[in-house]
Tab-separated table of C-alpha atoms in Angstrom:
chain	number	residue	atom	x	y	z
A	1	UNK	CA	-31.771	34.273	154.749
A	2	UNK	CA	-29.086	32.157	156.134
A	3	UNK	CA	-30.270	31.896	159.142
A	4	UNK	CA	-33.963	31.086	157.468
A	5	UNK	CA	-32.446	28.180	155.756
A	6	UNK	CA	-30.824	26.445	158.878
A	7	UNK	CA	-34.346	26.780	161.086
A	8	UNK	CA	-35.987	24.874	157.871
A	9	UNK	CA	-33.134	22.581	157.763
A	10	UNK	CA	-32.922	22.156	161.305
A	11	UNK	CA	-37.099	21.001	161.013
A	12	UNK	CA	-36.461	18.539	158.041
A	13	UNK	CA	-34.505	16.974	160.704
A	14	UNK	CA	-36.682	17.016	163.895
A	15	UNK	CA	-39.149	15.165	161.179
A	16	UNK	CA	-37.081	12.772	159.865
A	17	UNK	CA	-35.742	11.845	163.281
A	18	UNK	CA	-39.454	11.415	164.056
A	19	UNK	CA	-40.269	9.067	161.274
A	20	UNK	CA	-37.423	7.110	161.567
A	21	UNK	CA	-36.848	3.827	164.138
A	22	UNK	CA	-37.449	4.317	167.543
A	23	UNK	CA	-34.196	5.460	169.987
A	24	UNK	CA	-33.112	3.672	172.728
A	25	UNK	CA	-34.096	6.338	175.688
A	26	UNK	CA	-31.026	7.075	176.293
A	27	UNK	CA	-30.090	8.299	172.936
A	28	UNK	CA	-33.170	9.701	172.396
A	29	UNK	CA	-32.803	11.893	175.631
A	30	UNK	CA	-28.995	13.165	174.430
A	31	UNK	CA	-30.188	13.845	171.216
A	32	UNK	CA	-32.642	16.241	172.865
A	33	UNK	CA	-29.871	17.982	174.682
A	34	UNK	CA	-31.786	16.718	177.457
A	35	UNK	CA	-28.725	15.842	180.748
A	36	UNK	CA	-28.019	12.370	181.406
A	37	UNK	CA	-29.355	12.465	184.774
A	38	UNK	CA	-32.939	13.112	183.592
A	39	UNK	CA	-32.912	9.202	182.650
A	40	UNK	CA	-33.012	8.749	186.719
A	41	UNK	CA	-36.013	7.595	188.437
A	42	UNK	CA	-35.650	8.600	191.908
A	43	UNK	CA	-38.314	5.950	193.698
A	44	UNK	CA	-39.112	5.968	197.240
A	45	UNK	CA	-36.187	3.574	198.322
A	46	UNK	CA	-33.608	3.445	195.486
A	47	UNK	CA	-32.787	6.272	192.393
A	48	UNK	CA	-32.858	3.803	189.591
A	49	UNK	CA	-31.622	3.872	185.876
A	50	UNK	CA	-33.058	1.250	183.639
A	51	UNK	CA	-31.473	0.569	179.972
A	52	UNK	CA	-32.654	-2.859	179.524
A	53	UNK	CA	-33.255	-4.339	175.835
A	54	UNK	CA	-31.779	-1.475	174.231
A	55	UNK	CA	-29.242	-3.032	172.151
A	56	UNK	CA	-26.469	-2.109	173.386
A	57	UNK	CA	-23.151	-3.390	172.677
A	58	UNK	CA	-21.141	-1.259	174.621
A	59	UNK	CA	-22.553	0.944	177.897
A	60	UNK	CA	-22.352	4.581	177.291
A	61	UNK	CA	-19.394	6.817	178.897
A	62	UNK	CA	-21.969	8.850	180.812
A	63	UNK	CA	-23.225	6.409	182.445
A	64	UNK	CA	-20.185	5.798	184.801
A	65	UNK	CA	-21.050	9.626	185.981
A	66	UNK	CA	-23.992	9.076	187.428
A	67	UNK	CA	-22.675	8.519	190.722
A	68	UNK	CA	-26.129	8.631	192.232
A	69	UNK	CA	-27.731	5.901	190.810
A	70	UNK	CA	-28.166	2.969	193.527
A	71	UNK	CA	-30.279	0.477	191.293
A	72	UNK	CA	-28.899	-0.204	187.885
A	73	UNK	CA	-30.706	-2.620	185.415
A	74	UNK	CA	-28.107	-2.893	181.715
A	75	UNK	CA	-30.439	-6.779	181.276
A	76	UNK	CA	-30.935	-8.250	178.169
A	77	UNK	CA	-28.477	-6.230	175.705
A	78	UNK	CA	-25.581	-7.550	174.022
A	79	UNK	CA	-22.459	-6.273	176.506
A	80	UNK	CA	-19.495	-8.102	175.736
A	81	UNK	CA	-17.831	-6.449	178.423
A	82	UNK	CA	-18.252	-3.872	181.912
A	83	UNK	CA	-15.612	-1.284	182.046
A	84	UNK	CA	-13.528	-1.095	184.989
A	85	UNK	CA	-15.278	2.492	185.396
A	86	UNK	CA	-18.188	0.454	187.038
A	87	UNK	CA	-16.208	1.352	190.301
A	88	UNK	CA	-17.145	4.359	189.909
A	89	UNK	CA	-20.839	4.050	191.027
A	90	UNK	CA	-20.032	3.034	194.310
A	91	UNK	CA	-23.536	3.385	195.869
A	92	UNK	CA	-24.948	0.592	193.847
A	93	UNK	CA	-27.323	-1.495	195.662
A	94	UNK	CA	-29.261	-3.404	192.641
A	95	UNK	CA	-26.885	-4.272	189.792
A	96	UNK	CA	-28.412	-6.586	187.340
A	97	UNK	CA	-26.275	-7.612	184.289
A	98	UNK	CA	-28.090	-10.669	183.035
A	99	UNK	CA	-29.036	-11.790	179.613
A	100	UNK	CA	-25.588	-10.146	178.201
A	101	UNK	CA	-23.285	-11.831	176.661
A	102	UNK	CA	-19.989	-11.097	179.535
A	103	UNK	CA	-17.056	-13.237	179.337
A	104	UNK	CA	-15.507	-11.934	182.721
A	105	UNK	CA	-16.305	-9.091	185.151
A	106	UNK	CA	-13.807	-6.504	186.605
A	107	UNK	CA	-11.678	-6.481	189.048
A	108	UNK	CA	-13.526	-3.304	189.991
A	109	UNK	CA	-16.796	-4.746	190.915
A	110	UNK	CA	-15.317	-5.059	194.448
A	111	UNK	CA	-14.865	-1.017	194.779
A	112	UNK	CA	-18.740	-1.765	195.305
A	113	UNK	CA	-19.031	-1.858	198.937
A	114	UNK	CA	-23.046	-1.297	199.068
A	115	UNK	CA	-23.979	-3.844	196.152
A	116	UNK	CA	-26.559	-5.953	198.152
A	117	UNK	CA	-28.336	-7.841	194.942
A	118	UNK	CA	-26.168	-8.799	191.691
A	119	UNK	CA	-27.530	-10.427	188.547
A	120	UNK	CA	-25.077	-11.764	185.995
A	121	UNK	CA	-26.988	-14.959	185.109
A	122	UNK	CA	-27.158	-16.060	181.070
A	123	UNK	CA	-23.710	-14.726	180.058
A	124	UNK	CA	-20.327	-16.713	179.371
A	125	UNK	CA	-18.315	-16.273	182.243
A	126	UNK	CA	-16.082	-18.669	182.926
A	127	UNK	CA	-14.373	-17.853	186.470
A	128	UNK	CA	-15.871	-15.107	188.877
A	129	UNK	CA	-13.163	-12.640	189.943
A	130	UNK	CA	-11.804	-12.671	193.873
A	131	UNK	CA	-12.647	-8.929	193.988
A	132	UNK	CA	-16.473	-9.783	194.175
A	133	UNK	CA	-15.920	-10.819	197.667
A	134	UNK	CA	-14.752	-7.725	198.843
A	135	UNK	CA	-18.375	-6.626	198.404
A	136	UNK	CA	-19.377	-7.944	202.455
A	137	UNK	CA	-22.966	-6.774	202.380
A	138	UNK	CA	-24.191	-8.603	199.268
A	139	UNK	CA	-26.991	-10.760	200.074
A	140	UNK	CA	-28.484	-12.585	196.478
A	141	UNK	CA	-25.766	-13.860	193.689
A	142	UNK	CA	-27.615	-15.288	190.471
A	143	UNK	CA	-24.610	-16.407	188.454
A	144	UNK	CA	-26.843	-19.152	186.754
A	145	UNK	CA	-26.663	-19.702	182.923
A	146	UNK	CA	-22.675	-19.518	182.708
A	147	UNK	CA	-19.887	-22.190	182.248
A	148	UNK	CA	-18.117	-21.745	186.254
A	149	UNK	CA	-16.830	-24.684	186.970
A	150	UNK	CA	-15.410	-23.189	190.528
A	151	UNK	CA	-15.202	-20.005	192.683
A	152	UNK	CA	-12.655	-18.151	194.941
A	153	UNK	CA	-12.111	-19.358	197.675
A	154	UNK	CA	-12.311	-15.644	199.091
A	155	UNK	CA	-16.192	-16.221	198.929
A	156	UNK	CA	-16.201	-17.347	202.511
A	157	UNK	CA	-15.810	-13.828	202.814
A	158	UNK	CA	-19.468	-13.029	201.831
A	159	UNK	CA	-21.052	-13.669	205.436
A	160	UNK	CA	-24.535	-11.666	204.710
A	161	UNK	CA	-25.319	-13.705	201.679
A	162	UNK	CA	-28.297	-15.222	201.772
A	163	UNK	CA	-29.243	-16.319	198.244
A	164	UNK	CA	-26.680	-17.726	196.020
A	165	UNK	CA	-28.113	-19.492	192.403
A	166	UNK	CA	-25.016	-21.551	190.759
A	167	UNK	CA	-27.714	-23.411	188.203
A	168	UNK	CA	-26.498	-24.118	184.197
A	169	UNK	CA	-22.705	-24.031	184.798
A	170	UNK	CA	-20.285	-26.640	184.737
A	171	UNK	CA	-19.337	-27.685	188.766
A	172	UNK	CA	-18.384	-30.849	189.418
A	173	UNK	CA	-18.626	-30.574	192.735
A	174	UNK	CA	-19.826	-28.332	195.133
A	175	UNK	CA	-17.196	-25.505	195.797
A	176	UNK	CA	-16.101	-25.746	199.972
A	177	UNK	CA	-16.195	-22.002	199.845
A	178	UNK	CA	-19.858	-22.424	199.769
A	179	UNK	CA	-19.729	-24.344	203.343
A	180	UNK	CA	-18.734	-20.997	204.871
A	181	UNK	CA	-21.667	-19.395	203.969
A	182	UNK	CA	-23.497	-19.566	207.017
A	183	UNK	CA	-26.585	-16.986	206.402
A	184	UNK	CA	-27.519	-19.195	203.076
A	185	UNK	CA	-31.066	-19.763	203.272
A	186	UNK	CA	-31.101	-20.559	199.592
A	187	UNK	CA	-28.820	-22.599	196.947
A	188	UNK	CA	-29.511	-23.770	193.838
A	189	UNK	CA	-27.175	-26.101	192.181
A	190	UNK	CA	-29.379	-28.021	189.694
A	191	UNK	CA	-28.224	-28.520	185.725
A	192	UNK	CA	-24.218	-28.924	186.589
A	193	UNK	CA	-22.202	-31.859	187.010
A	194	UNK	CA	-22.608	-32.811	190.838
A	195	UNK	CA	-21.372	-36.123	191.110
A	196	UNK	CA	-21.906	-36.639	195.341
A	197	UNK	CA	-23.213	-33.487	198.190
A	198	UNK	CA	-20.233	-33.199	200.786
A	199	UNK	CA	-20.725	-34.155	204.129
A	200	UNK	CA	-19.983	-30.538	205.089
A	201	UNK	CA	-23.391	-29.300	203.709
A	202	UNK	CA	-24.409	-29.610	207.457
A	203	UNK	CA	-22.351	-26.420	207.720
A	204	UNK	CA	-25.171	-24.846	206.304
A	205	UNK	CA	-27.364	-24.223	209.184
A	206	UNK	CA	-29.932	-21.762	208.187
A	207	UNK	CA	-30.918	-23.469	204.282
A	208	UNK	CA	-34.432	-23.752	203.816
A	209	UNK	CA	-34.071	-24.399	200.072
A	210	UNK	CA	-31.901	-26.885	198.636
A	211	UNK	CA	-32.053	-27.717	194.366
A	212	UNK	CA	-29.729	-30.314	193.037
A	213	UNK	CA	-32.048	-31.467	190.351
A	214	UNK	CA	-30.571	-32.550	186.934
A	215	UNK	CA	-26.985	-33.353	188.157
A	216	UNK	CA	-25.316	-37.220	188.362
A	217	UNK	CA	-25.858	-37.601	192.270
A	218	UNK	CA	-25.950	-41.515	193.276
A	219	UNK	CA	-26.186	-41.107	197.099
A	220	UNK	CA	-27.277	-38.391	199.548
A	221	UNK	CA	-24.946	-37.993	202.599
A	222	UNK	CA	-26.240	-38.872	206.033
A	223	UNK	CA	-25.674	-35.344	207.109
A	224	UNK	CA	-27.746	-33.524	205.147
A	225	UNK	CA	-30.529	-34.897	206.999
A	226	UNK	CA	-29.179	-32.454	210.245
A	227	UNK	CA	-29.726	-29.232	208.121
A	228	UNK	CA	-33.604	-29.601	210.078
A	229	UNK	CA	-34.395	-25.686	208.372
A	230	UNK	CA	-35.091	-27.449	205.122
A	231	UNK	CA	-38.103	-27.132	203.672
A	232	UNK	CA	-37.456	-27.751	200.066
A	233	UNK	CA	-35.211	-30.483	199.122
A	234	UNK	CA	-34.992	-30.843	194.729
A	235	UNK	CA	-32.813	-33.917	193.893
A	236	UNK	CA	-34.765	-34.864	190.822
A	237	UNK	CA	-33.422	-36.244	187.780
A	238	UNK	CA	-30.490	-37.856	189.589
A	239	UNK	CA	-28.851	-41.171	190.021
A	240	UNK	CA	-30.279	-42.065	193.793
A	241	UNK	CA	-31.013	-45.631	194.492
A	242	UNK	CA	-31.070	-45.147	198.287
A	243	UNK	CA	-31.868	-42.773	200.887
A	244	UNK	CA	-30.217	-42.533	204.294
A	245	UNK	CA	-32.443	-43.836	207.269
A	246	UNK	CA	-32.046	-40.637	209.127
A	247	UNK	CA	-33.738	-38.524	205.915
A	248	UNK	CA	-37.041	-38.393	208.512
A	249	UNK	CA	-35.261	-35.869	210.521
A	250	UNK	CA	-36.105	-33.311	207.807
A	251	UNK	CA	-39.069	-32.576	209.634
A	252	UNK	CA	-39.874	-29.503	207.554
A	253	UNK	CA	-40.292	-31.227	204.870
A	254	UNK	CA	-44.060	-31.374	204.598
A	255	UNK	CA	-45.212	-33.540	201.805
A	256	UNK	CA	-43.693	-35.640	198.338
A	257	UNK	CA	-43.425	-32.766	195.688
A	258	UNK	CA	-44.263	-33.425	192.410
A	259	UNK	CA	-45.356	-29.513	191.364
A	260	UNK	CA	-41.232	-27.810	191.051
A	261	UNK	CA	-42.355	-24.492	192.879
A	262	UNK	CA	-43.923	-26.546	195.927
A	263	UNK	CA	-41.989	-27.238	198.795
A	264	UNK	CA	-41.459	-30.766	200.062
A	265	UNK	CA	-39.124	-33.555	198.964
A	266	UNK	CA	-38.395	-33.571	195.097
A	267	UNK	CA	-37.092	-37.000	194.200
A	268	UNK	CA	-39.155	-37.909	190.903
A	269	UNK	CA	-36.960	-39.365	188.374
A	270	UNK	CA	-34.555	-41.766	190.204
A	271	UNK	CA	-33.833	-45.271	189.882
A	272	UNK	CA	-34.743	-45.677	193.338
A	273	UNK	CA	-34.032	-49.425	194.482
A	274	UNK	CA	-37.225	-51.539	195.534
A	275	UNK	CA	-39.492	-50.882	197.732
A	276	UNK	CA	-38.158	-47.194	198.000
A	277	UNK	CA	-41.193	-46.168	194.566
A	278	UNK	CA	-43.799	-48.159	195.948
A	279	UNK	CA	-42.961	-46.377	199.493
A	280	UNK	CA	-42.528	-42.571	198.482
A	281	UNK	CA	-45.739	-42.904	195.915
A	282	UNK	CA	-47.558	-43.977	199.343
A	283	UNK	CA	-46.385	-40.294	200.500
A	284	UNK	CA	-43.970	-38.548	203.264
A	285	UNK	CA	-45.116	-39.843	206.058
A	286	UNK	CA	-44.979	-43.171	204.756
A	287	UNK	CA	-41.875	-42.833	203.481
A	288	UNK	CA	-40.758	-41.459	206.677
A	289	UNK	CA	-42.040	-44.682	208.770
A	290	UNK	CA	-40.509	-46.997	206.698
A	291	UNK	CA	-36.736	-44.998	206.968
A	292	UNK	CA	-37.223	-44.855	210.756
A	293	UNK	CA	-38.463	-48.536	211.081
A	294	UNK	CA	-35.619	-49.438	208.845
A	295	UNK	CA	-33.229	-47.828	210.810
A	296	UNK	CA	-34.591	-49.199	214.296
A	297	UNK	CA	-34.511	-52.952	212.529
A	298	UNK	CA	-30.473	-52.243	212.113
């Protein structure tokens, strides 16, 4: 009778678990007794766990057992914080941790040593800890949508990186750590508080694409027009009024850009000194005549 009373009990249950709001997968899968490493998706590169948009305040203790999982995605949840356990997965190739609301990540993040691709854009960190540079093979950083106002300078440590996105934080200037990078094909500084682009950005040998829009730049420096692998320059919504003579060096550079996901020169929105808007509305190549006649008139 007993035992009768629990398999009807046990039902009312199973149907009221039904009825009721959906579980994240994750709980949904414990509740069914159902191991932790069924959540894996085991693709033909990576073995991937997704939890993304599942509410989560805190990450659940299994998760820093799955020791096999290479591509994690914990986006768009409310994390206030990454336990130091995340050192534990050390094959991690994919990490992304955007869209959470992280104040600081740990130390442990450079136990890492695979991570090639890390997310951690739209959260509230304020500094970036040293230990991230111990991770030598990463190769794209979005740390956008934050309030960093600098970096270590044990970033010149990061060699293979090749895509680094600083947007929607707080720099005044552009960190010198970032002149180290030599593999940086891509850097996107736009929505801080740039107030000049170092001389040193000629460091920076292999940058195709270059976005400064939205910051207080007045001038740009006479050696950024050496970086000749640029073929996207952004420096709208700035302060310009003029542009040095040698800008028609940029030879890459294939047109005036008006549309922000073409390539080209992107300098709407400047108070360009006169004739520089009559000139650049007449296109690149006229803009580029009048810079090198200019210069050979000095």
């Amino acid at each position: 009778m007993g035992t009768e009373h629990s398999k009807n009990e046990e039902r009312r249950s199973m149907v009221f678990l039904r009825k009721g709001p959906k579980l994240p997968a994750w709980e949904d899968a414990l509740l069914a007794g159902r191991e932790p490493k069924s959540l894996l998706k085991r693709g033909l590169r990576y073995v991937s766990l997704s939890l993304i948009m599942k509410g989560m305040t805190s990450t659940p203790d299994f998760l820093w057992g799955l020791h096999e999982v290479q591509k994690l995605n914990l986006s768009r949840n409310q994390l206030v914080v990454i336990p130091p356990s995340l050192g534990k997965l050390d094959r991690l190739v994919v990490l992304n941790l955007g869209g959470n609301c992280l104040k600081c990540l740990p130390k442990e993040i450079g136990l890492l040593r695979n991570l090639k691709v890390l997310f951690v854009n739209m959260n509230c960190l304020k500094e970036v800890p040293a230990e991230l540079s111990l991770c030598r093979k990463l190769e794209v950083l979005s740390l956008s949508h934050n309030c960093i106002s600098q970096l270590p300078l044990s970033f010149t440590d990061l060699t293979s990186l090749r895509k680094l996105n600083l947007s929607n934080n707080r720099f005044v200037q552009i960190p010198l750590c970032i002149f180290a990078l030599r593999s940086l094909d891509f850097l996107h500084l736009g929505s801080n508080k740039l107030e000049n682009i170092a001389e040193s950005i000629q460091y920076l040998v292999n940058l195709k694409i270059f976005i400064v829009e939205n910051n207080n730049i007045r001038s740009l420096p006479r050696s950024l027009c050496y970086v000749s692998t640029l073929e996207l320059l952004n420096v709208d919504y700035n302060a310009i009024q003029t542009l040095p003579d040698d800008l028609y060096l940029l030879r890459r550079l294939r047109r005036i850009a008006w549309n922000p996901m073409d390539k080209g020169l992107h300098i709407a929105h400047n108070p360009l000194s006169r004739p520089l808007p009559e000139v650049v509305e007449g296109g690149l190549d006229v803009l580029f005549n009048y810079l090198r006649d200019k210069k050979e008139h000095n």
